[in-house]
Amino acid sequence: MSFRLGNATLGLDIADHSKNAFLELQRKKSHRYVIFKIDEKKKELLVDKTGNPAESFDDFQASLPEEDCRYAVYDYDYVTVENCQKSKIFFIAWSPAGSRIRAKMLYAASKERIKSELSGIHYEIQATDPTEIDIEKLQERAH
Protein backbone atom coordinates (compact mmCIF):
# COMPACT_ATOMS: atom_id res chain seq x y z
CA MET A 1 0.00 0.00 0.00
CA SER A 2 1.24 3.47 -0.79
CA PHE A 3 -0.21 6.74 0.41
CA ARG A 4 0.84 10.35 0.53
CA LEU A 5 1.68 12.05 3.77
CA GLY A 6 2.92 15.58 3.31
CA ASN A 7 5.43 15.48 0.48
CA ALA A 8 6.31 11.80 0.95
CA THR A 9 4.67 8.70 -0.45
CA LEU A 10 4.84 5.85 2.05
CA GLY A 11 4.34 2.13 1.46
CA LEU A 12 3.30 0.09 4.47
CA ASP A 13 4.12 -3.60 4.88
CA ILE A 14 2.50 -5.82 7.43
CA ALA A 15 5.16 -7.94 9.09
CA ASP A 16 4.53 -11.70 9.09
CA HIS A 17 4.82 -11.78 12.88
CA SER A 18 1.99 -9.22 13.05
CA LYS A 19 -0.31 -11.41 10.95
CA ASN A 20 0.74 -14.46 12.97
CA ALA A 21 0.01 -12.73 16.30
CA PHE A 22 -3.49 -11.91 15.05
CA LEU A 23 -4.06 -15.53 13.94
CA GLU A 24 -2.84 -16.78 17.32
CA LEU A 25 -5.40 -14.52 19.02
CA GLN A 26 -8.18 -15.50 16.61
CA ARG A 27 -7.66 -19.24 16.24
CA LYS A 28 -5.60 -20.44 19.19
CA LYS A 29 -6.76 -17.93 21.81
CA SER A 30 -3.07 -17.48 22.71
CA HIS A 31 -3.57 -13.75 23.36
CA ARG A 32 -6.30 -11.62 24.91
CA TYR A 33 -5.13 -8.68 22.81
CA VAL A 34 -2.48 -7.61 20.34
CA ILE A 35 -1.33 -3.99 20.05
CA PHE A 36 0.31 -2.95 16.79
CA LYS A 37 2.44 0.07 15.96
CA ILE A 38 3.70 1.48 12.70
CA ASP A 39 7.46 1.70 12.41
CA GLU A 40 7.75 4.84 10.28
CA LYS A 41 11.40 4.19 9.36
CA LYS A 42 10.83 0.60 8.21
CA LYS A 43 7.33 1.42 6.86
CA GLU A 44 6.04 -1.70 8.56
CA LEU A 45 3.30 -2.72 10.99
CA LEU A 46 4.87 -4.40 14.01
CA VAL A 47 3.57 -6.04 17.17
CA ASP A 48 4.02 -3.62 20.07
CA LYS A 49 2.60 -5.84 22.82
CA THR A 50 0.52 -8.96 23.34
CA GLY A 51 -1.60 -9.76 26.36
CA ASN A 52 -1.89 -13.30 27.67
CA PRO A 53 -5.40 -14.82 27.85
CA ALA A 54 -5.69 -14.16 31.59
CA GLU A 55 -5.16 -10.40 31.25
CA SER A 56 -8.12 -8.11 31.87
CA PHE A 57 -9.58 -5.28 29.85
CA ASP A 58 -7.98 -2.88 32.35
CA ASP A 59 -4.58 -4.43 31.53
CA PHE A 60 -5.30 -3.82 27.85
CA GLN A 61 -6.28 -0.19 28.39
CA ALA A 62 -3.18 0.42 30.50
CA SER A 63 -1.05 -0.90 27.61
CA LEU A 64 -2.21 1.80 25.19
CA PRO A 65 0.21 4.75 25.12
CA GLU A 66 -1.21 8.07 26.32
CA GLU A 67 0.50 10.15 23.62
CA ASP A 68 0.87 7.89 20.57
CA CYS A 69 -1.36 6.12 18.07
CA ARG A 70 -1.79 2.35 17.86
CA TYR A 71 -4.01 -0.29 16.34
CA ALA A 72 -5.22 -3.08 18.56
CA VAL A 73 -7.33 -6.20 18.40
CA TYR A 74 -9.09 -7.37 21.53
CA ASP A 75 -10.76 -10.77 21.95
CA TYR A 76 -13.86 -10.09 24.02
CA ASP A 77 -15.44 -13.16 25.67
CA TYR A 78 -18.99 -13.09 26.97
CA VAL A 79 -21.95 -15.32 27.80
CA THR A 80 -25.25 -14.89 25.93
CA VAL A 81 -28.68 -14.86 27.57
CA GLU A 82 -28.97 -18.49 26.38
CA ASN A 83 -25.84 -19.20 28.49
CA CYS A 84 -23.58 -19.78 25.46
CA GLN A 85 -19.92 -18.81 25.59
CA LYS A 86 -19.13 -16.41 22.71
CA SER A 87 -16.20 -14.34 21.55
CA LYS A 88 -16.00 -11.24 19.36
CA ILE A 89 -12.86 -9.61 18.00
CA PHE A 90 -12.73 -5.83 18.20
CA PHE A 91 -10.41 -3.72 16.06
CA ILE A 92 -9.48 -0.54 17.91
CA ALA A 93 -7.93 2.45 16.18
CA TRP A 94 -6.31 4.38 19.04
CA SER A 95 -5.47 7.98 18.21
CA PRO A 96 -5.19 10.05 21.41
CA ALA A 97 -5.53 13.82 21.22
CA GLY A 98 -1.94 14.35 22.37
CA SER A 99 -0.32 12.29 19.62
CA ARG A 100 1.63 13.86 16.77
CA ILE A 101 -0.39 15.06 13.77
CA ARG A 102 1.82 13.02 11.43
CA ALA A 103 1.09 9.86 13.43
CA LYS A 104 -2.66 10.54 13.38
CA MET A 105 -2.57 11.01 9.61
CA LEU A 106 -0.46 7.89 9.08
CA TYR A 107 -2.72 5.70 11.19
CA ALA A 108 -5.90 7.11 9.63
CA ALA A 109 -4.55 6.60 6.10
CA SER A 110 -3.56 2.97 6.67
CA LYS A 111 -6.48 1.77 8.83
CA GLU A 112 -8.60 0.19 6.08
CA ARG A 113 -5.61 -1.69 4.65
CA ILE A 114 -4.71 -3.07 8.06
CA LYS A 115 -8.30 -4.14 8.75
CA SER A 116 -8.52 -5.89 5.39
CA GLU A 117 -5.40 -7.93 6.20
CA LEU A 118 -6.82 -9.04 9.56
CA SER A 119 -9.90 -10.93 8.42
CA GLY A 120 -12.30 -12.04 11.11
CA ILE A 121 -12.80 -8.73 12.89
CA HIS A 122 -16.36 -8.31 14.14
CA TYR A 123 -16.44 -4.67 15.29
CA GLU A 124 -14.39 -1.51 15.01
CA ILE A 125 -13.95 1.23 17.58
CA GLN A 126 -12.24 4.55 16.87
CA ALA A 127 -11.00 6.07 20.12
CA THR A 128 -9.21 9.25 21.10
CA ASP A 129 -9.38 8.80 24.89
CA PRO A 130 -9.89 5.85 27.28
CA THR A 131 -13.57 6.63 27.92
CA GLU A 132 -14.31 5.72 24.29
CA ILE A 133 -13.13 2.13 24.77
CA ASP A 134 -14.49 1.04 28.11
CA ILE A 135 -15.72 -2.51 28.71
CA GLU A 136 -19.37 -1.39 28.64
CA LYS A 137 -18.96 -0.23 25.03
CA LEU A 138 -17.68 -3.68 24.07
CA GLN A 139 -20.55 -5.32 25.91
CA GLU A 140 -23.10 -3.13 24.09
CA ARG A 141 -21.65 -3.89 20.68
CA ALA A 142 -21.21 -7.64 21.25
CA HIS A 143 -24.76 -8.28 22.46
XYZ file of C-alpha atoms in Angstrom:
143
model
C 0.000 0.000 0.000
C 1.241 3.474 -0.787
C -0.206 6.737 0.412
C 0.835 10.352 0.527
C 1.682 12.048 3.769
C 2.918 15.584 3.310
C 5.432 15.476 0.480
C 6.315 11.804 0.945
C 4.669 8.701 -0.446
C 4.843 5.851 2.048
C 4.336 2.130 1.465
C 3.303 0.092 4.471
C 4.120 -3.600 4.877
C 2.498 -5.821 7.428
C 5.156 -7.941 9.089
C 4.527 -11.699 9.086
C 4.821 -11.780 12.881
C 1.993 -9.218 13.052
C -0.306 -11.408 10.953
C 0.737 -14.458 12.971
C 0.015 -12.728 16.295
C -3.494 -11.912 15.053
C -4.057 -15.533 13.935
C -2.837 -16.778 17.324
C -5.404 -14.519 19.016
C -8.177 -15.499 16.612
C -7.663 -19.240 16.238
C -5.605 -20.439 19.190
C -6.760 -17.926 21.812
C -3.070 -17.476 22.709
C -3.566 -13.752 23.364
C -6.297 -11.624 24.911
C -5.131 -8.685 22.809
C -2.478 -7.610 20.342
C -1.333 -3.995 20.047
C 0.306 -2.949 16.793
C 2.440 0.066 15.960
C 3.697 1.483 12.704
C 7.459 1.699 12.408
C 7.748 4.838 10.277
C 11.399 4.190 9.358
C 10.831 0.601 8.209
C 7.332 1.417 6.859
C 6.038 -1.699 8.558
C 3.296 -2.716 10.988
C 4.866 -4.400 14.006
C 3.571 -6.044 17.168
C 4.024 -3.621 20.065
C 2.599 -5.836 22.818
C 0.520 -8.961 23.341
C -1.599 -9.760 26.361
C -1.895 -13.303 27.674
C -5.401 -14.817 27.846
C -5.686 -14.162 31.590
C -5.165 -10.396 31.246
C -8.118 -8.107 31.873
C -9.580 -5.279 29.850
C -7.975 -2.883 32.351
C -4.578 -4.426 31.528
C -5.300 -3.822 27.848
C -6.283 -0.188 28.391
C -3.180 0.419 30.498
C -1.045 -0.897 27.608
C -2.207 1.800 25.193
C 0.207 4.749 25.115
C -1.209 8.073 26.316
C 0.503 10.152 23.624
C 0.873 7.893 20.575
C -1.360 6.117 18.071
C -1.787 2.351 17.864
C -4.013 -0.292 16.339
C -5.219 -3.078 18.559
C -7.327 -6.198 18.399
C -9.088 -7.372 21.526
C -10.757 -10.772 21.951
C -13.864 -10.094 24.025
C -15.436 -13.163 25.670
C -18.986 -13.095 26.972
C -21.947 -15.324 27.801
C -25.247 -14.889 25.931
C -28.683 -14.860 27.571
C -28.965 -18.492 26.382
C -25.842 -19.197 28.486
C -23.581 -19.781 25.458
C -19.919 -18.805 25.590
C -19.131 -16.406 22.708
C -16.202 -14.335 21.550
C -15.999 -11.237 19.358
C -12.858 -9.612 18.001
C -12.729 -5.830 18.198
C -10.406 -3.721 16.061
C -9.479 -0.541 17.912
C -7.935 2.447 16.179
C -6.309 4.376 19.040
C -5.469 7.984 18.211
C -5.193 10.051 21.412
C -5.528 13.818 21.218
C -1.941 14.353 22.374
C -0.324 12.294 19.621
C 1.629 13.857 16.772
C -0.386 15.058 13.768
C 1.823 13.025 11.428
C 1.094 9.863 13.426
C -2.663 10.543 13.384
C -2.568 11.011 9.611
C -0.458 7.894 9.076
C -2.721 5.696 11.186
C -5.904 7.114 9.627
C -4.552 6.600 6.103
C -3.557 2.972 6.669
C -6.483 1.772 8.826
C -8.596 0.188 6.080
C -5.607 -1.686 4.653
C -4.709 -3.074 8.061
C -8.296 -4.136 8.750
C -8.525 -5.894 5.389
C -5.398 -7.930 6.198
C -6.824 -9.037 9.560
C -9.898 -10.930 8.419
C -12.303 -12.044 11.109
C -12.797 -8.732 12.887
C -16.362 -8.306 14.137
C -16.442 -4.673 15.290
C -14.387 -1.513 15.011
C -13.946 1.229 17.577
C -12.244 4.554 16.868
C -10.997 6.066 20.124
C -9.208 9.254 21.104
C -9.382 8.801 24.886
C -9.891 5.849 27.284
C -13.574 6.633 27.920
C -14.314 5.722 24.290
C -13.126 2.127 24.766
C -14.488 1.036 28.110
C -15.716 -2.510 28.705
C -19.374 -1.386 28.644
C -18.964 -0.234 25.030
C -17.682 -3.684 24.068
C -20.551 -5.322 25.912
C -23.104 -3.128 24.093
C -21.649 -3.889 20.675
C -21.210 -7.635 21.246
C -24.757 -8.284 22.456
